[in-house]
Structure formats: structure tokens, C-alpha cells
Coordinates of C-alpha atoms and ligand atoms in Angstrom, one line a residue:
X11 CA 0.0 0.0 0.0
X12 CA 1.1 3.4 -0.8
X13 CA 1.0 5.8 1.6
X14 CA 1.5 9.9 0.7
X15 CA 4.3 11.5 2.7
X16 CA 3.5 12.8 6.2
X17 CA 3.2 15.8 7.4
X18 CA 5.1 16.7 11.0
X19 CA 2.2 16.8 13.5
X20 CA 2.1 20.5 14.7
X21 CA 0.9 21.2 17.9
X22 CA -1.1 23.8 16.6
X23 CA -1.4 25.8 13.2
X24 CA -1.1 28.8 11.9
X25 CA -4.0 29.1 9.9
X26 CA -6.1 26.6 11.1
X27 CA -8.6 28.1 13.6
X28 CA -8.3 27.1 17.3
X29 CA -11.7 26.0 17.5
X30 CA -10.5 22.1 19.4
X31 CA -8.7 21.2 21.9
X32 CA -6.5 18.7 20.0
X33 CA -4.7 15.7 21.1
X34 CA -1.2 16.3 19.5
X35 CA -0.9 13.5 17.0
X36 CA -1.7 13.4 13.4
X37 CA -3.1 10.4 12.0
X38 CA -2.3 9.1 8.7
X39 CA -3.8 5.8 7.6
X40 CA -6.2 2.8 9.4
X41 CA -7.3 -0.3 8.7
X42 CA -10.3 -2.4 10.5
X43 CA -10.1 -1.1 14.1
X44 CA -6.7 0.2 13.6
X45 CA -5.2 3.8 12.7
X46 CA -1.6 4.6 12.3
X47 CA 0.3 8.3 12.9
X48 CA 2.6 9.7 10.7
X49 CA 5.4 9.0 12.9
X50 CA 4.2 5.1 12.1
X51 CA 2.3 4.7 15.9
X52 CA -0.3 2.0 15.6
X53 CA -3.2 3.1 17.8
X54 CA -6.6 1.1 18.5
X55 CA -9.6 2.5 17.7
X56 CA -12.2 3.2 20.2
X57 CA -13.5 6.3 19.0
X58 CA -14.3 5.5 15.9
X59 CA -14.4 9.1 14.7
X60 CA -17.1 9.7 17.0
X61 CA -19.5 7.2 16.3
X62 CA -18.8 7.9 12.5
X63 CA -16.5 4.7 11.1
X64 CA -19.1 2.4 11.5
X65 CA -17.0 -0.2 9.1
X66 CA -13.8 0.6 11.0
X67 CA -11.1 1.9 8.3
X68 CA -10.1 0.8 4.8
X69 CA -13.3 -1.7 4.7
X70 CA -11.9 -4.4 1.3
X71 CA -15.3 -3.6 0.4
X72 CA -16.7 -0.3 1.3
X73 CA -13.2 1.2 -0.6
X74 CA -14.5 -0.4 -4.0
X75 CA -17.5 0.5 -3.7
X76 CA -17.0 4.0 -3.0
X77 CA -13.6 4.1 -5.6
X78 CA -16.5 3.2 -8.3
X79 CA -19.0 5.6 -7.3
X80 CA -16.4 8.3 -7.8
X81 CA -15.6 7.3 -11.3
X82 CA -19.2 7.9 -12.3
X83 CA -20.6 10.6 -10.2
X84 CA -20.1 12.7 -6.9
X85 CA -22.4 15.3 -7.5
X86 CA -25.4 16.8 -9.4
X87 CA -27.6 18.5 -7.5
X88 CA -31.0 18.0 -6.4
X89 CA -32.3 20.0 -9.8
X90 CA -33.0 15.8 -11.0
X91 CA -33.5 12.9 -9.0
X92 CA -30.7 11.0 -7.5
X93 CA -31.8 7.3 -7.7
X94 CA -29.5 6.3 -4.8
X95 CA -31.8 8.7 -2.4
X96 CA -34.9 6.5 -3.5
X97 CA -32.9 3.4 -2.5
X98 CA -31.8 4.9 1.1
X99 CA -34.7 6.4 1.8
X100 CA -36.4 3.2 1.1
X101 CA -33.9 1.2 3.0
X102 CA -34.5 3.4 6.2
X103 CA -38.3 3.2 6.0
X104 CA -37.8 -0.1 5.7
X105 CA -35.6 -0.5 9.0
X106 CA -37.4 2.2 11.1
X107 CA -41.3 1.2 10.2
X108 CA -41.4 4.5 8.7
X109 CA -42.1 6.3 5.5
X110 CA -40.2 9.1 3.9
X111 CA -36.6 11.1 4.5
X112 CA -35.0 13.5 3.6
X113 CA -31.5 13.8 3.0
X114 CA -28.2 16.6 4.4
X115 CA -24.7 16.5 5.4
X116 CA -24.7 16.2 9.2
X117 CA -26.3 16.3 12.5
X118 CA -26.7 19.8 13.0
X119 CA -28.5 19.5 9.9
X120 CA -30.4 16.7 10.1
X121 CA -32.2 18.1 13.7
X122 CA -32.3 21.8 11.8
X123 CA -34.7 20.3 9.3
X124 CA -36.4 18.3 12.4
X125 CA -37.1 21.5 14.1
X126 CA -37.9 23.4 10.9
X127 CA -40.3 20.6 10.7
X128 CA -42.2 20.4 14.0
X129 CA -42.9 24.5 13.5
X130 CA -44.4 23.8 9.9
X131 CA -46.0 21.0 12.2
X132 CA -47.5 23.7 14.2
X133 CA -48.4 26.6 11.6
X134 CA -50.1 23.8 9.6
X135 CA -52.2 23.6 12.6
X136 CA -52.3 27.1 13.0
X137 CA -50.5 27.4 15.9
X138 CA -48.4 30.9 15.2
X139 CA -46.1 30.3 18.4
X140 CA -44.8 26.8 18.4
X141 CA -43.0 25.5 21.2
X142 CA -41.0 22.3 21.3
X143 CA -40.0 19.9 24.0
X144 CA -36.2 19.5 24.5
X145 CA -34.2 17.7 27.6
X146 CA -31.6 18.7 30.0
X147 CA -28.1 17.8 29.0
X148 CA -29.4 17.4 25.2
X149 CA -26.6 17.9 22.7
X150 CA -28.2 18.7 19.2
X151 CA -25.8 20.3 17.5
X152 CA -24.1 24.1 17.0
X153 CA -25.7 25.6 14.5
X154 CA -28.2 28.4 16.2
X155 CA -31.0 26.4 16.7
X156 CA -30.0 23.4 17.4
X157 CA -27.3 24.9 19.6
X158 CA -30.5 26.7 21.5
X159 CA -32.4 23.5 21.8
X160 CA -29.2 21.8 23.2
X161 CA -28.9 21.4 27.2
X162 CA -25.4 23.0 27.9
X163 CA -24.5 26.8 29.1
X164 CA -21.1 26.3 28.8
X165 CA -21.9 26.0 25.0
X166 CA -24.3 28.4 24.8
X167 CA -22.3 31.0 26.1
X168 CA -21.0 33.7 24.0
X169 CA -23.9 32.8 21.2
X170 CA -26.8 34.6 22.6
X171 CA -29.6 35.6 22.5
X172 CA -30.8 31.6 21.5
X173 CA -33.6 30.9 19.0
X174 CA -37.1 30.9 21.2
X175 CA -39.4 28.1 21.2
X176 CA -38.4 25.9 23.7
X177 CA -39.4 24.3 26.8
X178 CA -36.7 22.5 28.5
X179 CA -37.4 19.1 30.8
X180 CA -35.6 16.7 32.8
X181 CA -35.1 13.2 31.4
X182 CA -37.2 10.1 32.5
X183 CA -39.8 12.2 34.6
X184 CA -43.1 12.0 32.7
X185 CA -45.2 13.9 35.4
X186 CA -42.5 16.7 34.6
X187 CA -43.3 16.8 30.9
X188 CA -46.7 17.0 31.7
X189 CA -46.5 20.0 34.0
X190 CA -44.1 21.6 31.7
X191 CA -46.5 21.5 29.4
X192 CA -49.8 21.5 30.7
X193 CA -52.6 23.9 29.3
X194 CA -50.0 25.1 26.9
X195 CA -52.1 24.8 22.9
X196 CA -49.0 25.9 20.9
X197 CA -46.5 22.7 22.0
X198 CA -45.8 20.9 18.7
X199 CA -43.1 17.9 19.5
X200 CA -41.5 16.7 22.0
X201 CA -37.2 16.1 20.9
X202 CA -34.2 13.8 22.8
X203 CA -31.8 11.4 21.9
X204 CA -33.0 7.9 22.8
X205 CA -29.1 8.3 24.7
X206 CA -27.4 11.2 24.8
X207 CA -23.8 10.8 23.4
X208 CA -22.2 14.1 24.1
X209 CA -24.5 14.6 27.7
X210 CA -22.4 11.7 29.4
X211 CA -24.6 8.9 28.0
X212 CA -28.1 9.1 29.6
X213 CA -30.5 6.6 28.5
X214 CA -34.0 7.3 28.4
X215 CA -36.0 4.2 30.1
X216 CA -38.1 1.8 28.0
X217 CA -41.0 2.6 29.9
X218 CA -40.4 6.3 29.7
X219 CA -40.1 5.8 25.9
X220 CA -43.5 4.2 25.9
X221 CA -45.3 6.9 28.0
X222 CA -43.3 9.6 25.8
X223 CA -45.0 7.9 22.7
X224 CA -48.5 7.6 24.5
X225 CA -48.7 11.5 25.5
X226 CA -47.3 12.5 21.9
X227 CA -50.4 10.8 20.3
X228 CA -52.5 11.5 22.5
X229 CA -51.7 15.4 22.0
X230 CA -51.5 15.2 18.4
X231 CA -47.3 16.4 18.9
X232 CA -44.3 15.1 16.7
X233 CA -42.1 12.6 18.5
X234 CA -39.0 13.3 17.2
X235 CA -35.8 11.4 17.8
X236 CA -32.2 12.0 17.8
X237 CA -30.5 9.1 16.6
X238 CA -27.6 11.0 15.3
X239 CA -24.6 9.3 18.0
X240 CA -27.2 6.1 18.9
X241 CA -28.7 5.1 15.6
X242 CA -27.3 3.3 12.8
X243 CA -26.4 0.2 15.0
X244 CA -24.8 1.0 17.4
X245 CA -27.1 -0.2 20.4
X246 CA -27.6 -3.1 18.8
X247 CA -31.0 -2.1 17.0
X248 CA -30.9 -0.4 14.0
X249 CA -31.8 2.8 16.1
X250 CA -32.0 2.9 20.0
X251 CA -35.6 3.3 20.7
X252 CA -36.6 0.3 18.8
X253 CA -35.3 -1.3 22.4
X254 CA -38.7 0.5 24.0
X255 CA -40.7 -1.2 21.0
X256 CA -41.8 2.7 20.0
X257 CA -42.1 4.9 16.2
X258 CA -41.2 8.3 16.2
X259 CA -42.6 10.3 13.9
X260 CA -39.4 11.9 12.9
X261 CA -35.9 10.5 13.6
X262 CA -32.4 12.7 12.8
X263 CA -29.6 10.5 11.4
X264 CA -26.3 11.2 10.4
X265 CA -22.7 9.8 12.0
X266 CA -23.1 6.2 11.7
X267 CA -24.9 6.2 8.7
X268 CA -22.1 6.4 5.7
X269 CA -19.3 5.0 7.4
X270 CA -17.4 8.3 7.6
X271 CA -18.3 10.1 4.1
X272 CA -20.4 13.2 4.9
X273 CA -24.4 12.3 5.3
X274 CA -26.9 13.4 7.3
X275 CA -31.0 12.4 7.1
X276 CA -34.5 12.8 8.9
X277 CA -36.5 10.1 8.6
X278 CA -40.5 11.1 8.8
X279 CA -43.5 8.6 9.3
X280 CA -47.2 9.4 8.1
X281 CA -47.9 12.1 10.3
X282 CA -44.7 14.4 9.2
X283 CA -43.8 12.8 5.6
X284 CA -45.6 15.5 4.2
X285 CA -45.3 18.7 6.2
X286 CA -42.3 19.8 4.6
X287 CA -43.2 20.7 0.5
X288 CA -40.8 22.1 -2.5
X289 CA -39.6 25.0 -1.8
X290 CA -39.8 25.0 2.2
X291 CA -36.4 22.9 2.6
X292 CA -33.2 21.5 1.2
X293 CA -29.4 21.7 0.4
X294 CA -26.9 21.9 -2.2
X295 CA -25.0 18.9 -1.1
X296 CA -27.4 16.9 0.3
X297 CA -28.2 13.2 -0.6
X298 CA -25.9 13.5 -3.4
X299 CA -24.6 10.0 -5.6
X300 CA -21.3 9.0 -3.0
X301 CA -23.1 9.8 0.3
X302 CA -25.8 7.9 -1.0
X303 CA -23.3 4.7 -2.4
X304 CA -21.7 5.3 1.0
X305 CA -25.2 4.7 3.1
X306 CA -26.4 1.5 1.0
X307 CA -23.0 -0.2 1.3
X308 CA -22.8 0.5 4.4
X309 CA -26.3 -0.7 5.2
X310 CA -25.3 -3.6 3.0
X311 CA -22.1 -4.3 4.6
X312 CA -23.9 -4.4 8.7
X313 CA -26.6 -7.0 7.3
X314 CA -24.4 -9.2 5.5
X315 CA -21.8 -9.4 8.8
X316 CA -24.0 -9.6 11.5
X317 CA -23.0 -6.3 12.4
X318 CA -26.1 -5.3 14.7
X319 CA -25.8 -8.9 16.8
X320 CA -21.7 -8.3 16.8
X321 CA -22.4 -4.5 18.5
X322 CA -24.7 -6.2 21.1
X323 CA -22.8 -9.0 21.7
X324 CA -19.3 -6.9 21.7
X325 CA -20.7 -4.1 23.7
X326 CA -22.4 -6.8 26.5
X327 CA -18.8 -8.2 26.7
X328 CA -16.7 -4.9 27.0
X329 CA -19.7 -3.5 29.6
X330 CA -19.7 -7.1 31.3
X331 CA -15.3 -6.7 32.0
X332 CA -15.8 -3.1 32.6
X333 CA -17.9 -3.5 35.1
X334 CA -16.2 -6.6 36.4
X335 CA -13.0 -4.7 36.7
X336 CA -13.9 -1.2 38.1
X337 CA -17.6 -1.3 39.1
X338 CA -16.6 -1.3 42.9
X339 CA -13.9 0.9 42.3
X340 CA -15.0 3.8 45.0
X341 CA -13.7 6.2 41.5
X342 CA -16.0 5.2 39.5
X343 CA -19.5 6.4 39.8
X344 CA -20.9 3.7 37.0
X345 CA -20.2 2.0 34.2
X346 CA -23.3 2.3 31.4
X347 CA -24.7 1.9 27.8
X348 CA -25.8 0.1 25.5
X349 CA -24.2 -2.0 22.9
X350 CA -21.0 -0.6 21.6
X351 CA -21.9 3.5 23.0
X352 CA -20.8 2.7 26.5
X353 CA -19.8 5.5 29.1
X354 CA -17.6 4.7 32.8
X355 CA -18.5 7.7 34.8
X356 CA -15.9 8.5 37.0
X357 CA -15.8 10.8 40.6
X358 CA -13.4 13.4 39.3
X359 CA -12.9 15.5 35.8
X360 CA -10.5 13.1 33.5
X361 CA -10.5 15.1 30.3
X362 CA -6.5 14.3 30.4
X363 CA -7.2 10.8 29.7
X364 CA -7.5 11.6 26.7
X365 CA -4.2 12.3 25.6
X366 CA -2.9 9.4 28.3
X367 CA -4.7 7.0 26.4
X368 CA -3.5 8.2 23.2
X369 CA 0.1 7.7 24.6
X370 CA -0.9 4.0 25.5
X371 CA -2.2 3.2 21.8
X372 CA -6.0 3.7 21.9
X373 CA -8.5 6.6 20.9
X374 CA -11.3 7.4 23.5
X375 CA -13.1 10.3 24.2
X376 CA -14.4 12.2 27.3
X377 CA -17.9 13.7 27.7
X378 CA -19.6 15.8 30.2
X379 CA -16.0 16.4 32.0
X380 CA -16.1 12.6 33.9
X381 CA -17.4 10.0 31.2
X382 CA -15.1 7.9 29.6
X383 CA -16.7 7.2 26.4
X384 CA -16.4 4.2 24.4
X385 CA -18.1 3.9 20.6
X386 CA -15.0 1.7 18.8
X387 CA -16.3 0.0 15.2
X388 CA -19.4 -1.8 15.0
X389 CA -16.4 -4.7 13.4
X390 CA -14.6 -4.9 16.6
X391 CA -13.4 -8.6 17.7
X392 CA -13.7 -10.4 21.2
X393 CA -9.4 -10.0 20.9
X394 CA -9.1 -6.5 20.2
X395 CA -11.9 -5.9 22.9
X396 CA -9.3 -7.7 25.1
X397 CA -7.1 -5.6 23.7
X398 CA -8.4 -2.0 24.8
X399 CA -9.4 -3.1 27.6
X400 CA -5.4 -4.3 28.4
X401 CA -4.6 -0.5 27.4
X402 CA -7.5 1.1 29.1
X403 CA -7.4 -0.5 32.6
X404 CA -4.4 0.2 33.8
X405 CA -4.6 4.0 32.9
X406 CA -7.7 4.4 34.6
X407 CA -6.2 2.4 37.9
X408 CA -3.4 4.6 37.6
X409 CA -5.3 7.8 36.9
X410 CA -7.5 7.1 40.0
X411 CA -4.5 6.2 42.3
X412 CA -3.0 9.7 42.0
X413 CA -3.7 12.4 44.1
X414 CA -6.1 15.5 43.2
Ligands
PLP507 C1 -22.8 14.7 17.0 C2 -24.2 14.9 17.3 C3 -24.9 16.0 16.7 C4 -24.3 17.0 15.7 O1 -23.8 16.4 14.6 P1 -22.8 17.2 13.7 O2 -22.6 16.2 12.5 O3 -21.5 17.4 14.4 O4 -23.4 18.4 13.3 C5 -26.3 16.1 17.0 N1 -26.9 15.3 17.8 C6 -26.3 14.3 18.4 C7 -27.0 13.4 19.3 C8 -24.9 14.1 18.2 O5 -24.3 13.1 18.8

């Protein structure tokens, strides 16, 4: 394999914008579960781009796939139809039990049109005033909106006034959705992630699911559904709230979905499929021929391997040893998840484990300052789950040994 020549990792550039705080490595190539710097550093992959490389790296038959997509078309625009959207879309509807999507580039833009939406919802209705239902700790992206709709401050900050229109709620407390909401004729939807990814990983219950479903129907609001970090397999279920046995009405999709090429989607059911109409909605990129290719092989590729039973059955084992190791650790608060998104919430801030780990040969990330977060390749093995746990352990032992 032919690798170009590598650039000297800079600790931070001159005309990049200083908008992360970066581990300082540069990363040059990957294969399966693996990535390599550019100083030749093999490193284990339990980030997965955040929940993006659903195939791992260099999949022997994603990379065809996509190599021959890009000999016949990237782009054209939706001016004409793009046949690969048809055979998504239809794909989706098919997993979710749903009807219709749409197609964009990310999350941010996949919950934009969600929210866009649930007010077109609402002045269909002719409700002038919408107001939508969003949770505490909610991460739904930084664009404007979605940024206002998301449950974090310390994001927030610096980027006001937000967008009106929403009523914030804590998680898994139905009679406090009900209050919030009570009397109030201009609600429209009701909007969480099944698990919030970036909040620390926070699972809404099955049962709360259920009654969430109930009240929506019963109220003639949208249930709508971040799936952006939990969909797309990485539970276990094609998308986390089939675990409570519940349709949303509208579902955002986007990291998992195209195995790391740009994609985002909503996907609608009978009550939203046709809110949004030409004109009212869309994007330049969106849906175009190689994100499309991208989402059907991958699709293609987590049927044909058992990927779905492989996340449950990995993420039960790496939970099962985590727990087994450090649940009774008095430093660590508690070890949850489900399937291969999988949080350890320890008692103090551990943002530097970041880089640690990275010394040691493995990718993880940190969320709401105290989660280790786990989301490696819906591909990983039983071995090279041994293996980041043999790297991860010790750090964490280590890390909770020292004094504060
Ligand atoms: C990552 C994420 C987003 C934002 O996605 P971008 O592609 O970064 O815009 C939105 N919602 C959830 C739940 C996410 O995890």
C-alpha cells in the first residue's frame, strides 16, 4: 500500500482556527479497528471518529465500492433525481417502520430540518407560536438552533440571544413533561436522543419511551428522535428506541450512517412525511450520488456481517469486563450503555485521559467532564476488545491512584 508523505504533527497551526482542543498526534492511515500516525504509531480505535467509522477503516469492500462511485458521479444536485436517495430512503423506511426522508450533510443539519419541521407542524395547525420539548443535558448540535435547543451553558455561552421556542425538561420524569406542558395549545413535538452521546450517556427508560410515545399521540405532537450518535447500529437495534418497541414520527440520522463520508437524514412517518413541501427545505450537497453509495453499502455491509448482533454482543462483553474490573472501584460512579456506545462515569474530571490514552495506543473520548466514552467499530473482535481493555485498565487504575 502506498501511503503519501506525512506531514510533522504541529501542535497547533497557523492558519487553522483554534476551534478544538486537539490531542497532538496526526493520523495518517487505518485499517479495521486500527489507525496509524505519521510518525508510524499503531493506535486502537475506540472512538471510531465519533460514532462515525461504522466499518472501521479501509473496509476491502466499502473502498470499492466507493472508488467506483467516484468514477461515475459525486455530485449533481437536487435539480433531477438522484436514484440512490430512493434506495436509502427506502432502506430506512424499511428498518425504522417509517415512511419518507430527507436527506443533508450532518447532525446539525439533520435536527435543523427536524425542528424546521415540527414549527411547519404547528403553523399547519395554525399554531403561530410553536413550542418544542427539549431535555436537559441534550446535545443537538451548533448551529443556532440546534445549539439553542441543546442542554449545555457552557456551550451556549458567548452565542446569545438563542432561538425561542423551547421548553426545557428533565429526562425520565413523565409527570415533569406533563407539567411543563400543561394547558399550553402551541406545544408541537416533543425532541431527545433515545441516549445522549455528548451529555455523558443518559438513557431514556423503555417505559419512559413508551409513555413519551403515548402523550405524543394523544396530543397530536411530533415525537422526534435524535438518533444522530445512537442510531445506525450502534445499540444493537438499528436505532436505540426500537429497544422500548416505540415509532417516532421523525428520527435525525447522520454519523453512523455512511461510514465516515459526509451524510446526514431525517426520517418522517405518516404524520410528518408530508409537512415539509418544494420549496420549504433543502441543500446543495445533500443526498448526493457518494453519500448515497456510502449509506447502502454500508447498510449492506452491517446486514451481510451480522454487524447489529456483533455491536450487542461486543458491547455486553466490554460493559460485562468493565464493570467486572472497576464497578466497585469507589472512583468510578458507574459503568453504562448500551451495545458498543458505553460511558464509565468516574468521581473526578479526567478530560487528560484523553491524551494518556492516546500515549498508551488507543482513541477514546471524554464527555460531560467525567465520562469515559467508548463507541470503537461496529467490526470490533472479542481479541481486540481484550485488547483495549489491556490499554484502558491500567490507565484508569493509575489515573485514579493519584492524588487530586
Ligand atoms: C454529533 C451529534 C450531533 C451533531 O452532529 P454534527 O454532524 O456534528 O453536526 C447532533 N446530535 C447528536 C445526538 C450528536 O451526537
Amino acid at each position: 500500500m502506498n501511503h503519501p508523505a506525512a506531514l510533522p504533527a504541529a501542535p497547533s497551526s497557523p492558519h487553522v482556527m483554534n476551534t478544538y482542543g486537539r490531542v497532538p498526534i496526526a493520523l495518517s492511515h487505518g485499517h479495521g479497528c486500527r489507525v496509524w500516525d505519521v510518525n508510524g504509531k499503531e493506535y486502537l480505535d475506540a472512538l471510531a471518529g465519533i460514532a462515525v467509522n461504522t466499518l472501521g477503516h479501509n473496509h476491502p469492500r466499502l473502498v470499492p465500492a466507493l472508488q467506483d462511485q467516484i468514477s461515475k458521479l459525486i455530485h449533481t444536485s437536487n435539480y433531477y433525481h438522484v436514484p440512490g436517495q430512493e434506495q436509502l430512503a427506502a432502506r430506512l423506511a424499511e428498518l425504522s417502520g417509517m415512511s419518507k426522508a430527507f436527506f443533508c450533510n450532518s447532525g446539525l443539519e439533520a435536527n435543523e430540518a427536524v425542528l424546521k419541521l415540527a414549527r411547519k407542524f404547528g403553523h399547519d395547525k395554525g399554531i403561530s407560536n410553536p413550542q418544542i420539548v427539549v431535555y436537559e443535558r441534550a446535545f443537538h448540535g451548533r448551529s443556532i438552533a440546534t445549539l439553542s435547543a441543546t442542554g449545555n451553558t457552557k456551550l451556549q455561552k458567548g452565542f446569545e440571544p438563542m432561538v425561542p421556542g423551547f421548553i426545557r425538561v428533565p429526562l425520565n420524569d413523565i409527570e415533569a413533561l406533563k407539567r411543563a406542558t400543561e394547558g399550553n395549545p402551541d406545544v408541537v413535538a416533543v425532541f431527545f436522543e433515545t441516549i445522549q452521546g455528548e451529555g455523558g450517556i443518559n438513557a431514556m427508560r423503555n417505559e419512559y419511551l413508551r409513555a413519551v410515545r403515548a402523550l405524543c399521540t394523544e396530543r397530536d405532537w411530533l415525537l422526534c428522535i435524535d438518533e444522530v450518535q445512537s442510531g445506525m447500529g450502534r445499540t444493537g437495534k438499528w436505532f436505540a428506541h426500537q429497544w422500548a418497541g416505540i415509532v417516532p414520527d421523525v428520527m435525525a440520522l447522520a454519523k453512523g450512517l455512511a461510514s465516515g463520508v459526509p451524510i446526514g437524514a431525517i426520517v418522517t412517518g405518516p404524520k410528518a412525511s408530508e409537512v415539509l413541501q418544494p420549496g420549504n427545505h433543502g441543500s446543495t450537497f445533500g443526498g448526493n450520488p457518494l453519500a448515497m453509495r456510502a449509506g447502502l453499502e454500508t447498510l449492506r455491509i452491517m446486514e451481510e456481517d451480522g454487524l447489529l448482533e456483533n455491536a450487542a454482543r461486543m458491547g455486553d462483553y466490554l460493559m460485562g469486563r468493565l464493570r467486572a474490573e472497576l464497578g466497585t472501584h469507589p472512583g468510578v460512579k458507574e459503568v453504562r450503555g448500551q451495545g458498543l456506545m458505553i460511558g464509565m462515569e468516574l468521581a473526578k474530571p479526567c478530560g487528560t485521559l484523553i491524551a494518556r490514552a492516546a500515549e498508551a495506543g488507543l482513541l477514546i473520548s471524554v464527555t460531560a467532564d467525567s465520562v469515559v466514552r467508548l463507541l470503537p467499530p461496529l467490526i470490533i473482535s472479542q481479541a481486540e476488545v481484550d485488547e483495549l481493555l489491556a490499554r484502558l485498565l491500567p490507565l484508569v487504575r493509575a489515573f485514579l491512584a493519584e492524588q487530586e
